[in-house]
Protein backbone atom coordinates (compact mmCIF):
# COMPACT_ATOMS: atom_id res chain seq x y z
CA UNK A 1 -5.24 -15.01 -1.56
CA UNK A 2 -4.52 -12.25 -1.08
CA UNK A 3 -2.51 -12.27 -1.23
CA UNK A 4 -0.04 -11.45 -3.63
CA UNK A 5 -0.45 -9.54 -3.70
CA UNK A 6 0.50 -10.02 -4.10
CA UNK A 7 -0.66 -10.79 -0.54
CA UNK A 8 3.88 -8.86 3.49
CA UNK A 9 9.67 -6.41 6.09
CA UNK A 10 12.88 -4.73 5.50
CA UNK A 11 12.40 -1.59 3.46
CA UNK A 12 13.44 -1.73 -0.20
CA UNK A 13 15.33 1.48 -0.82
CA UNK A 14 17.23 3.01 -3.69
CA UNK A 15 19.51 6.02 -4.16
CA UNK A 16 17.81 9.01 -2.60
CA UNK A 17 17.71 12.53 -3.99
CA UNK A 18 21.03 13.62 -2.41
CA UNK A 19 22.67 10.84 -4.41
CA UNK A 20 21.95 12.83 -7.54
CA UNK A 21 24.69 15.30 -6.52
CA UNK A 22 27.20 12.49 -6.53
CA UNK A 23 25.90 11.39 -9.92
CA UNK A 24 26.45 14.88 -11.35
CA UNK A 25 29.96 15.10 -9.82
CA UNK A 26 30.81 11.74 -11.32
CA UNK A 27 29.54 12.94 -14.68
CA UNK A 28 31.76 16.04 -14.49
CA UNK A 29 34.72 13.85 -13.54
CA UNK A 30 34.07 11.68 -16.56
CA UNK A 31 34.02 14.78 -18.80
CA UNK A 32 37.29 16.02 -17.31
CA UNK A 33 38.86 12.62 -17.92
CA UNK A 34 37.73 12.75 -21.52
CA UNK A 35 39.07 16.31 -21.96
CA UNK A 36 42.63 15.27 -22.61
CA UNK A 37 41.72 12.34 -24.80
CA UNK A 38 41.93 12.23 -28.53
CA UNK A 39 38.78 13.25 -30.41
CA UNK A 40 37.92 9.75 -31.47
CA UNK A 41 34.81 7.69 -31.24
CA UNK A 42 36.48 5.46 -28.63
CA UNK A 43 37.02 8.42 -26.29
CA UNK A 44 33.39 9.46 -26.70
CA UNK A 45 32.19 5.96 -25.82
CA UNK A 46 34.48 5.80 -22.76
CA UNK A 47 33.18 9.12 -21.44
CA UNK A 48 29.61 8.02 -22.05
CA UNK A 49 30.19 4.75 -20.23
CA UNK A 50 31.62 6.54 -17.18
CA UNK A 51 28.66 8.87 -17.07
CA UNK A 52 26.17 6.04 -17.46
CA UNK A 53 27.82 4.18 -14.57
CA UNK A 54 27.57 7.33 -12.46
CA UNK A 55 23.83 7.42 -13.07
CA UNK A 56 23.30 3.80 -12.06
CA UNK A 57 21.01 4.79 -9.19
CA UNK A 58 18.56 6.58 -11.46
CA UNK A 59 16.27 5.28 -14.21
CA UNK A 60 17.60 4.18 -17.55
CA UNK A 61 16.30 7.43 -18.99
CA UNK A 62 18.27 9.47 -16.46
CA UNK A 63 21.41 7.47 -17.19
CA UNK A 64 20.91 8.26 -20.84
CA UNK A 65 20.82 11.99 -20.02
CA UNK A 66 24.14 11.76 -18.19
CA UNK A 67 25.70 9.70 -20.96
CA UNK A 68 24.52 12.26 -23.53
CA UNK A 69 26.12 15.01 -21.44
CA UNK A 70 29.46 13.24 -21.61
CA UNK A 71 29.10 12.58 -25.32
CA UNK A 72 28.89 16.31 -25.88
CA UNK A 73 32.67 16.37 -25.24
CA UNK A 74 34.67 16.27 -28.48
CA UNK A 75 31.61 15.16 -30.49
CA UNK A 76 31.90 17.88 -33.13
CA UNK A 77 35.58 18.67 -33.04
CA UNK A 78 35.03 21.91 -31.10
CA UNK A 79 37.63 23.28 -28.72
CA UNK A 80 38.20 21.69 -25.33
CA UNK A 81 36.74 24.71 -23.56
CA UNK A 82 33.50 24.40 -25.52
CA UNK A 83 33.42 20.68 -24.79
CA UNK A 84 33.71 21.26 -21.06
CA UNK A 85 30.98 23.89 -21.17
CA UNK A 86 28.53 21.62 -23.02
CA UNK A 87 29.30 18.66 -20.74
CA UNK A 88 28.86 20.73 -17.59
CA UNK A 89 25.51 21.99 -18.82
CA UNK A 90 24.41 18.46 -19.63
CA UNK A 91 25.51 17.22 -16.21
CA UNK A 92 23.65 20.03 -14.47
CA UNK A 93 20.48 19.21 -16.40
CA UNK A 94 20.89 15.54 -15.63
CA UNK A 95 21.39 16.30 -11.96
CA UNK A 96 17.86 17.63 -11.62
CA UNK A 97 16.39 14.70 -13.54
CA UNK A 98 18.33 12.20 -11.47
CA UNK A 99 17.24 13.84 -8.23
CA UNK A 100 13.58 13.74 -9.27
CA UNK A 101 13.69 10.14 -10.41
CA UNK A 102 15.72 8.94 -7.44
CA UNK A 103 13.36 10.56 -4.96
CA UNK A 104 10.32 9.07 -6.67
CA UNK A 105 11.77 5.59 -6.82
CA UNK A 106 13.05 5.74 -3.24
CA UNK A 107 9.59 6.64 -1.98
CA UNK A 108 8.07 3.69 -3.81
CA UNK A 109 10.87 1.37 -2.76
CA UNK A 110 10.31 2.14 0.90
CA UNK A 111 6.88 0.52 0.58
CA UNK A 112 8.31 -2.78 -0.58
CA UNK A 113 8.71 -3.58 3.09
CA UNK A 114 5.35 -5.30 3.45
CA UNK A 115 3.62 -7.52 1.12
CA UNK A 116 0.72 -9.35 1.91
CA UNK A 117 2.94 -9.46 0.18
CA UNK A 118 2.94 -10.96 0.06
CA UNK A 119 6.79 -10.47 -0.32
CA UNK A 120 7.81 -7.22 -1.63
CA UNK A 121 10.51 -5.70 0.60
CA UNK A 122 14.23 -5.31 0.08
CA UNK A 123 16.99 -7.47 1.38
CA UNK A 124 18.17 -6.18 4.73
CA UNK A 125 21.75 -5.89 3.52
CA UNK A 126 20.68 -3.59 0.70
CA UNK A 127 18.51 -1.55 3.03
CA UNK A 128 21.42 -1.02 5.39
CA UNK A 129 23.61 0.33 2.62
CA UNK A 130 21.16 2.86 1.19
CA UNK A 131 19.44 5.94 2.52
CA UNK A 132 16.03 5.38 4.08
CA UNK A 133 13.08 7.43 2.93
CA UNK A 134 9.73 8.04 4.64
CA UNK A 135 7.10 5.39 4.08
CA UNK A 136 4.08 6.44 2.09
CA UNK A 137 1.00 6.41 4.29
CA UNK A 138 -1.18 5.78 1.26
CA UNK A 139 0.20 2.29 0.65
CA UNK A 140 0.03 1.32 4.31
CA UNK A 141 -3.57 2.52 4.50
CA UNK A 142 -4.53 0.55 1.40
CA UNK A 143 -2.98 -2.62 2.79
CA UNK A 144 -4.79 -2.17 6.09
CA UNK A 145 -8.13 -1.56 4.33
CA UNK A 146 -7.66 -4.64 2.14
CA UNK A 147 -6.61 -7.01 4.94
CA UNK A 148 -9.38 -5.68 7.20
CA UNK A 149 -11.99 -6.42 4.56
CA UNK A 150 -10.56 -9.93 4.14
CA UNK A 151 -10.65 -10.68 7.87
CA UNK A 152 -14.13 -9.22 8.45
CA UNK A 153 -15.54 -11.05 5.43
CA UNK A 154 -14.16 -14.38 6.57
CA UNK A 155 -15.20 -14.00 10.19
CA UNK A 156 -18.68 -12.52 9.78
CA UNK A 157 -19.78 -14.03 6.46
CA UNK A 158 -17.73 -17.04 5.39
CA UNK A 159 -17.59 -18.46 8.92
CA UNK A 160 -21.35 -18.97 9.07
CA UNK A 161 -21.31 -20.72 5.68
CA UNK A 162 -18.63 -23.17 6.77
CA UNK A 163 -19.78 -23.57 10.39
CA UNK A 164 -23.49 -22.89 10.80
CA UNK A 165 -23.26 -22.14 14.50
CA UNK A 166 -20.89 -19.17 14.07
CA UNK A 167 -23.55 -16.49 13.78
CA UNK A 168 -24.88 -13.66 15.93
CA UNK A 169 -22.36 -10.99 15.00
CA UNK A 170 -23.59 -7.38 15.07
CA UNK A 171 -22.98 -7.01 11.32
CA UNK A 172 -21.97 -9.05 8.29
CA UNK A 173 -19.47 -8.19 5.53
CA UNK A 174 -20.50 -10.21 2.44
CA UNK A 175 -18.17 -8.39 0.01
CA UNK A 176 -15.08 -10.12 -1.35
CA UNK A 177 -12.49 -7.76 -2.78
CA UNK A 178 -9.64 -7.36 -0.28
CA UNK A 179 -7.56 -10.34 -1.43
CA UNK A 180 -7.80 -9.24 -5.06
CA UNK A 181 -6.67 -5.73 -4.07
CA UNK A 182 -3.68 -7.15 -2.23
CA UNK A 183 -2.69 -9.10 -5.35
CA UNK A 184 -2.78 -5.92 -7.44
CA UNK A 185 -0.61 -4.10 -4.89
CA UNK A 186 1.77 -7.06 -4.81
CA UNK A 187 2.13 -7.00 -8.61
CA UNK A 188 2.85 -3.26 -8.57
CA UNK A 189 5.63 -3.62 -6.00
CA UNK A 190 7.11 -6.59 -7.80
CA UNK A 191 7.74 -4.17 -10.66
CA UNK A 192 9.21 -1.60 -8.25
CA UNK A 193 11.55 -3.98 -6.44
CA UNK A 194 12.73 -6.58 -8.96
CA UNK A 195 14.80 -4.13 -11.02
CA UNK A 196 16.83 -2.99 -8.01
CA UNK A 197 18.61 -6.32 -7.42
CA UNK A 198 20.09 -9.31 -9.11
CA UNK A 199 16.97 -11.27 -10.09
CA UNK A 200 18.12 -14.53 -8.50
CA UNK A 201 18.82 -12.81 -5.20
CA UNK A 202 15.53 -10.91 -5.46
CA UNK A 203 13.58 -14.14 -6.03
CA UNK A 204 15.32 -15.86 -3.12
CA UNK A 205 14.37 -12.95 -0.84
CA UNK A 206 10.73 -13.21 -1.91
CA UNK A 207 10.62 -16.98 -1.42
CA UNK A 208 12.12 -16.93 2.07
CA UNK A 209 9.79 -14.10 3.00
CA UNK A 210 6.70 -16.16 2.17
CA UNK A 211 7.45 -19.86 2.47
CA UNK A 212 8.89 -20.42 5.99
CA UNK A 213 6.08 -18.51 7.70
CA UNK A 214 3.55 -20.34 5.54
CA UNK A 215 4.95 -23.76 6.45
CA UNK A 216 4.83 -22.92 10.15
CA UNK A 217 1.25 -21.67 9.75
CA UNK A 218 0.27 -24.93 8.03
CA UNK A 219 1.65 -27.09 10.84
CA UNK A 220 0.12 -24.95 13.60
CA UNK A 221 -3.26 -24.80 11.84
CA UNK A 222 -3.26 -28.56 11.30
CA UNK A 223 -2.51 -29.33 14.94
CA UNK A 224 -4.99 -26.82 16.36
CA UNK A 225 -7.86 -27.56 14.00
CA UNK A 226 -7.41 -31.32 14.28
CA UNK A 227 -7.70 -31.19 18.06
CA UNK A 228 -10.51 -28.65 17.98
CA UNK A 229 -12.50 -30.44 15.26
CA UNK A 230 -12.50 -33.70 17.21
CA UNK A 231 -13.67 -31.96 20.38
CA UNK A 232 -16.23 -29.71 18.65
CA UNK A 233 -17.73 -32.75 16.87
CA UNK A 234 -18.16 -34.66 20.11
CA UNK A 235 -15.86 -37.52 19.08
CA UNK A 236 -13.27 -39.42 21.14
CA UNK A 237 -9.67 -38.50 20.53
CA UNK A 238 -7.66 -41.39 19.00
CA UNK A 239 -5.13 -42.67 21.55
CA UNK A 240 -1.43 -41.90 21.48
CA UNK A 241 0.61 -39.25 19.72
CA UNK A 242 0.24 -40.98 16.36
CA UNK A 243 -3.48 -41.26 16.89
CA UNK A 244 -3.72 -37.57 17.71
CA UNK A 245 -1.68 -36.58 14.68
CA UNK A 246 -3.06 -38.95 12.07
CA UNK A 247 -5.71 -41.24 13.58
CA UNK A 248 -9.35 -41.44 12.52
CA UNK A 249 -11.86 -40.88 15.35
CA UNK A 250 -14.43 -43.64 15.73
CA UNK A 251 -18.17 -43.19 16.01
CA UNK A 252 -20.72 -40.69 14.80
CA UNK A 253 -20.44 -36.98 15.63
CA UNK A 254 -22.50 -36.01 18.67
CA UNK A 255 -22.58 -32.30 17.87
CA UNK A 256 -25.24 -30.94 15.47
CA UNK A 257 -22.48 -28.88 13.77
CA UNK A 258 -19.63 -31.37 13.21
CA UNK A 259 -16.33 -30.02 11.93
CA UNK A 260 -14.16 -31.50 9.20
CA UNK A 261 -11.19 -33.34 10.75
CA UNK A 262 -8.05 -32.79 8.65
CA UNK A 263 -6.02 -35.83 7.61
CA UNK A 264 -2.34 -36.45 6.95
CA UNK A 265 -3.06 -36.14 3.22
CA UNK A 266 -4.40 -32.63 3.84
CA UNK A 267 -1.23 -31.77 5.76
CA UNK A 268 1.04 -32.94 2.94
CA UNK A 269 -0.90 -31.28 0.13
CA UNK A 270 -1.07 -27.98 1.99
CA UNK A 271 2.64 -28.11 2.81
CA UNK A 272 3.28 -28.69 -0.89
CA UNK A 273 0.86 -25.90 -1.93
CA UNK A 274 -0.95 -28.27 -4.29
CA UNK A 275 -4.33 -28.24 -2.59
CA UNK A 276 -5.82 -26.35 -5.54
CA UNK A 277 -4.79 -29.01 -8.07
CA UNK A 278 -7.61 -31.44 -7.28
CA UNK A 279 -10.92 -30.03 -6.10
CA UNK A 280 -12.24 -33.52 -5.45
CA UNK A 281 -9.50 -35.02 -3.32
CA UNK A 282 -7.61 -32.25 -1.53
CA UNK A 283 -8.79 -29.99 1.24
CA UNK A 284 -7.67 -26.51 2.18
CA UNK A 285 -6.62 -26.34 5.81
CA UNK A 286 -7.26 -22.60 5.47
CA UNK A 287 -9.18 -21.18 2.53
CA UNK A 288 -7.09 -18.00 2.47
CA UNK A 289 -3.97 -19.81 1.33
CA UNK A 290 -4.91 -19.93 -2.35
CA UNK A 291 -2.82 -16.79 -2.94
CA UNK A 292 0.53 -18.32 -1.93
CA UNK A 293 1.20 -20.58 -4.94
CA UNK A 294 -0.21 -17.91 -7.25
CA UNK A 295 2.21 -15.32 -5.92
CA UNK A 296 5.20 -17.64 -6.04
CA UNK A 297 4.38 -18.45 -9.65
CA UNK A 298 4.18 -14.71 -10.41
CA UNK A 299 7.52 -14.04 -8.66
CA UNK A 300 9.24 -16.75 -10.72
CA UNK A 301 7.75 -15.31 -13.90
CA UNK A 302 8.96 -11.81 -12.98
CA UNK A 303 12.49 -13.05 -12.22
CA UNK A 304 12.61 -14.79 -15.59
CA UNK A 305 11.10 -11.90 -17.54
CA UNK A 306 13.15 -9.03 -16.15
CA UNK A 307 16.51 -9.78 -17.87
CA UNK A 308 14.92 -10.42 -21.29
CA UNK A 309 16.32 -8.21 -24.06
CA UNK A 310 12.95 -7.94 -25.79
CA UNK A 311 11.19 -6.53 -22.71
CA UNK A 312 10.00 -3.20 -24.11
CA UNK A 313 6.94 -1.20 -23.11
CA UNK A 314 5.15 -2.21 -26.28
CA UNK A 315 5.80 -5.91 -25.68
CA UNK A 316 4.78 -5.56 -22.04
CA UNK A 317 1.46 -3.99 -22.97
CA UNK A 318 0.76 -6.89 -25.32
CA UNK A 319 1.60 -9.27 -22.48
CA UNK A 320 -0.68 -7.37 -20.09
CA UNK A 321 -3.62 -7.77 -22.46
CA UNK A 322 -2.88 -11.47 -22.93
CA UNK A 323 -2.83 -11.99 -19.16
CA UNK A 324 -6.06 -10.03 -18.91
CA UNK A 325 -8.10 -11.76 -21.61
CA UNK A 326 -6.63 -15.17 -22.46
CA UNK A 327 -7.53 -17.04 -19.22
CA UNK A 328 -11.15 -15.89 -19.47
CA UNK A 329 -11.33 -17.09 -23.07
CA UNK A 330 -9.81 -20.44 -22.11
CA UNK A 331 -12.14 -20.94 -19.16
CA UNK A 332 -15.42 -19.83 -20.68
CA UNK A 333 -14.94 -20.49 -24.42
CA UNK A 334 -12.36 -23.25 -24.88
CA UNK A 335 -13.26 -25.41 -21.90
CA UNK A 336 -16.30 -27.64 -22.33
CA UNK A 337 -17.77 -28.43 -18.88
CA UNK A 338 -18.85 -31.86 -20.01
CA UNK A 339 -15.80 -32.90 -22.02
CA UNK A 340 -12.68 -31.11 -20.79
CA UNK A 341 -10.58 -33.59 -18.76
CA UNK A 342 -10.38 -32.81 -15.07
CA UNK A 343 -6.57 -32.93 -15.31
CA UNK A 344 -6.61 -30.00 -17.73
CA UNK A 345 -8.95 -28.05 -15.47
CA UNK A 346 -6.67 -28.78 -12.50
CA UNK A 347 -3.68 -27.31 -14.35
CA UNK A 348 -5.66 -24.15 -15.11
CA UNK A 349 -6.77 -23.58 -11.51
CA UNK A 350 -3.61 -25.03 -9.95
CA UNK A 351 -1.48 -22.41 -11.69
CA UNK A 352 -3.95 -19.71 -10.68
CA UNK A 353 -4.56 -18.62 -14.27
CA UNK A 354 -7.96 -17.25 -13.27
CA UNK A 355 -6.06 -14.58 -11.27
CA UNK A 356 -3.61 -13.34 -13.89
CA UNK A 357 -5.73 -10.26 -14.63
CA UNK A 358 -4.83 -8.94 -11.17
CA UNK A 359 -1.11 -9.10 -11.96
CA UNK A 360 -1.76 -7.61 -15.40
CA UNK A 361 -3.39 -4.49 -14.01
CA UNK A 362 -0.62 -4.19 -11.39
CA UNK A 363 2.00 -4.17 -14.18
CA UNK A 364 0.00 -1.57 -16.11
CA UNK A 365 -0.28 0.58 -12.98
CA UNK A 366 3.49 0.57 -12.58
CA UNK A 367 4.06 1.59 -16.20
CA UNK A 368 1.40 4.30 -15.91
CA UNK A 369 2.92 5.64 -12.69
CA UNK A 370 6.20 6.12 -14.63
CA UNK A 371 4.39 7.88 -17.52
CA UNK A 372 5.12 4.99 -19.88
CA UNK A 373 1.45 4.14 -20.46
CA UNK A 374 -1.19 6.67 -21.42
CA UNK A 375 -4.12 7.27 -19.07
CA UNK A 376 -6.71 6.10 -21.61
CA UNK A 377 -4.83 2.80 -21.97
CA UNK A 378 -4.84 2.29 -18.23
CA UNK A 379 -8.54 3.20 -18.13
CA UNK A 380 -9.34 0.44 -20.62
CA UNK A 381 -7.29 -2.06 -18.63
CA UNK A 382 -8.92 -1.11 -15.33
CA UNK A 383 -12.40 -1.47 -16.85
CA UNK A 384 -11.44 -4.83 -18.37
CA UNK A 385 -10.01 -5.99 -15.04
CA UNK A 386 -13.26 -5.19 -13.20
CA UNK A 387 -15.30 -7.11 -15.80
CA UNK A 388 -12.94 -10.10 -15.80
CA UNK A 389 -12.83 -10.18 -11.99
CA UNK A 390 -16.62 -10.29 -11.84
CA UNK A 391 -16.68 -13.03 -14.48
CA UNK A 392 -14.16 -15.27 -12.70
CA UNK A 393 -15.61 -14.84 -9.21
CA UNK A 394 -19.25 -15.09 -10.35
CA UNK A 395 -19.12 -17.22 -13.52
CA UNK A 396 -22.91 -17.57 -13.62
CA UNK A 397 -23.35 -13.79 -13.22
CA UNK A 398 -24.94 -14.26 -9.83
CA UNK A 399 -23.83 -15.23 -6.35
CA UNK A 400 -24.37 -18.88 -5.39
CA UNK A 401 -25.36 -19.91 -1.89
CA UNK A 402 -21.73 -20.35 -0.80
CA UNK A 403 -20.51 -17.15 -2.50
CA UNK A 404 -20.15 -13.60 -1.20
CA UNK A 405 -22.61 -10.99 -2.43
CA UNK A 406 -21.91 -10.16 -6.08
CA UNK A 407 -22.46 -6.41 -6.37
CA UNK A 408 -20.83 -5.40 -3.07
CA UNK A 409 -17.83 -7.49 -4.12
CA UNK A 410 -17.59 -6.10 -7.66
CA UNK A 411 -18.21 -2.49 -6.66
CA UNK A 412 -15.84 -2.77 -3.72
CA UNK A 413 -13.09 -4.11 -5.97
CA UNK A 414 -13.69 -1.34 -8.51
CA UNK A 415 -13.46 1.39 -5.86
CA UNK A 416 -10.34 -0.15 -4.30
CA UNK A 417 -8.70 -0.43 -7.71
CA UNK A 418 -9.35 3.24 -8.48
CA UNK A 419 -7.94 4.28 -5.10
CA UNK A 420 -4.83 2.18 -5.80
CA UNK A 421 -4.42 4.17 -9.02
CA UNK A 422 -4.45 7.38 -7.00
CA UNK A 423 -1.80 6.03 -4.66
CA UNK A 424 0.41 4.88 -7.53
CA UNK A 425 0.67 8.23 -9.25
CA UNK A 426 -0.55 10.88 -6.83
CA UNK A 427 1.10 12.47 -3.78
CA UNK A 428 1.24 10.73 -0.44
CA UNK A 429 -1.85 11.06 1.73
CA UNK A 430 -0.24 12.93 4.61
CA UNK A 431 -3.40 14.57 5.85
CA UNK A 432 -3.24 15.94 9.42
CA UNK A 433 -5.56 13.33 10.91
CA UNK A 434 -4.10 10.44 8.94
CA UNK A 435 -0.52 11.35 9.79
CA UNK A 436 -1.31 10.93 13.49
CA UNK A 437 -2.28 7.30 13.04
CA UNK A 438 0.55 6.56 10.60
CA UNK A 439 2.56 4.51 13.15
CA UNK A 440 -0.43 2.26 13.80
CA UNK A 441 -1.07 1.86 10.07
CA UNK A 442 2.58 1.01 9.46
CA UNK A 443 2.53 -1.58 12.23
CA UNK A 444 -0.63 -3.25 10.94
CA UNK A 445 0.64 -3.19 7.37
CA UNK A 446 3.88 -4.75 8.58
CA UNK A 447 2.11 -7.77 10.08
CA UNK A 448 -0.53 -8.07 7.34
CA UNK A 449 1.05 -11.18 5.80
CA UNK A 450 1.20 -12.98 9.14
CA UNK A 451 -2.36 -11.88 9.88
CA UNK A 452 -3.46 -13.18 6.51
CA UNK A 453 -1.91 -16.59 7.22
CA UNK A 454 -3.57 -17.28 10.56
CA UNK A 455 -6.83 -15.33 10.76
CA UNK A 456 -9.37 -17.60 9.05
CA UNK A 457 -9.44 -21.20 10.30
CA UNK A 458 -7.79 -20.42 13.63
CA UNK A 459 -10.23 -17.53 13.98
CA UNK A 460 -13.11 -19.97 13.53
CA UNK A 461 -11.66 -22.20 16.24
CA UNK A 462 -11.44 -19.27 18.65
CA UNK A 463 -14.96 -18.13 17.75
CA UNK A 464 -16.38 -21.60 18.43
CA UNK A 465 -14.50 -21.88 21.74
CA UNK A 466 -15.92 -18.52 22.83
CA UNK A 467 -19.39 -19.54 21.69
CA UNK A 468 -19.22 -22.73 23.77
CA UNK A 469 -18.61 -20.71 26.93
CA UNK A 470 -21.50 -18.36 26.17
CA UNK A 471 -19.75 -15.26 24.79
CA UNK A 472 -22.30 -13.24 22.75
CA UNK A 473 -21.63 -12.25 19.15
CA UNK A 474 -21.10 -8.54 19.83
CA UNK A 475 -18.25 -9.44 22.23
CA UNK A 476 -17.04 -12.47 20.31
CA UNK A 477 -16.23 -10.43 17.18
CA UNK A 478 -13.69 -8.01 18.77
CA UNK A 479 -12.19 -10.94 20.69
CA UNK A 480 -11.64 -12.92 17.48
CA UNK A 481 -10.20 -9.88 15.69
CA UNK A 482 -7.83 -9.19 18.58
CA UNK A 483 -6.73 -12.81 18.68
CA UNK A 484 -6.09 -12.79 14.93
CA UNK A 485 -3.97 -9.63 15.15
CA UNK A 486 -1.92 -11.05 18.02
CA UNK A 487 -1.38 -14.33 16.17
CA UNK A 488 -0.37 -12.41 13.04
CA UNK A 489 2.11 -10.36 15.04
CA UNK A 490 3.54 -13.51 16.64
CA UNK A 491 4.21 -15.33 13.37
CA UNK A 492 5.66 -12.12 11.89
CA UNK A 493 7.96 -11.32 14.81
CA UNK A 494 8.99 -14.87 15.72
CA UNK A 495 9.06 -16.65 12.36
CA UNK A 496 8.83 -14.51 9.25
CA UNK A 497 11.29 -11.71 10.01
CA UNK A 498 13.97 -13.68 11.91
CA UNK A 499 14.10 -16.46 9.30
CA UNK A 500 14.16 -13.96 6.46
CA UNK A 501 17.09 -12.12 8.03
CA UNK A 502 19.01 -15.32 8.63
CA UNK A 503 18.37 -16.90 5.24
CA UNK A 504 19.14 -13.76 3.27
CA UNK A 505 22.23 -12.88 5.35
CA UNK A 506 23.97 -16.05 4.19
CA UNK A 507 23.57 -15.05 0.57
CA UNK A 508 24.37 -11.40 1.31
CA UNK A 509 27.82 -12.48 2.51
CA UNK A 510 28.66 -13.43 -1.08
CA UNK A 511 29.50 -10.70 -3.61
CA UNK A 512 26.29 -9.61 -5.28
CA UNK A 513 26.11 -9.62 -9.05
CA UNK A 514 25.14 -6.54 -10.98
CA UNK A 515 21.39 -6.36 -11.63
CA UNK A 516 20.43 -7.56 -15.06
CA UNK A 517 19.79 -4.75 -17.52
CA UNK A 518 17.75 -5.05 -20.65
CA UNK A 519 19.30 -3.57 -23.77
CA UNK A 520 16.45 -3.37 -26.25
CA UNK A 521 15.28 0.13 -26.95
CA UNK A 522 12.43 1.45 -29.10
CA UNK A 523 11.77 5.00 -30.26
CA UNK A 524 8.24 4.64 -28.96
CA UNK A 525 6.90 3.74 -26.50
CA UNK A 526 10.39 3.25 -25.13
CA UNK A 527 12.44 0.82 -23.13
CA UNK A 528 11.07 -0.87 -20.03
CA UNK A 529 13.15 0.37 -17.16
CA UNK A 530 11.32 -1.67 -14.55
CA UNK A 531 10.40 -5.30 -14.27
CA UNK A 532 6.94 -6.62 -14.86
């Protein structure tokens, strides 16, 4: 699902460009403190440590510049005046680098507010203590495009496959690429946001962003679809509250298009996010929810990986290629359709391993946006991601009867992925016409996770109710879209954001630990300054 992107918030901010002045002043203060010290290695290390602490808001590379500036003091036994001159020059040079890096990271961090992702966004306590920067219209626009394609595809195409009577719309969107795009965006912003906080606190923020709203959506969807499915199928409602919640209607469906009536087992498996672990016994209450367990698994992996000492760019690129290729090899080479135990297959799909290529390309995009991966390397990964996506979604190299159209889906994903690359490294898209609709884009992007949770199955219920009273397709479509947006806003405003604020405020009251920092460094390609 779409997620997770990824797939949905208080803005995640970092030290803004003006903070670089404070960094430079702190560096000069560290040099002055070292001026009167003895010319020993210990004094050099102390000055370097002070300067590195002053540059905490910038990248590891910027901190290294400031530390080097302080090390210039007394490093060669020159006079104190020469030491001060060299240190001041180093601090001035570092000031510009810190300002550039801080501004770039703050602009990216401001976009962590909405995940459809699914759960990017900073903790509100952190956001309140740091300078806010303008949101990038490009990321909001991409999220809106992706979630719009998801909703239109489900309403106009998937709805008719699941419920044969839901036809008659003025157009059909058979392409499936929006959820995959949201997962890529989610992976990119995981890399942006995880390094700015203690990883445990970061993971908690992501979990409480996604899970409470999801659980509420599961309960609401179960209650609404259970009632609607019984009525739409022409069956009598089981008596009593227990009968309504868990009873089995008696008799044969009277409607030519009977609906599946969810059971208590479906409720429990969807609440536990294990509906993907057994394709033969469990049922999705809403087909969009496949992204939630995949994203949570990715968040846990990121929180574990970030503090690792061996997390260098070179190692991360090896990991990216493993995530890109290994699941496809396992699925299409190692697995034998006739002999592989169903339990093994359930583990593969239950963990969402057929989606890891989306997170891999998101990691690579982050590294490329920080000039830590060459463009030709990213080009190979993007091409591989498009091929692997087509292979996993259409394993027989053609669309089956229940599938979306193959080439519109593959081409749409390829185009969206290339546009995401432009957003990751290029300037913001503040064109005159686009800037005017920026508030609307920001609002829609802000509720995209809630919209993702409630648009599909509840949208089908609304569409069928409108069909039963004679609403034509050309009017039914905007009505369903409007209802989905309103429902997405409601679960965002009344569930997701209030619970996230409350659950993270309790932890924010405790002293926060310093973010974990990796120590391994390589001459080339260099140390990973951001999480993956």
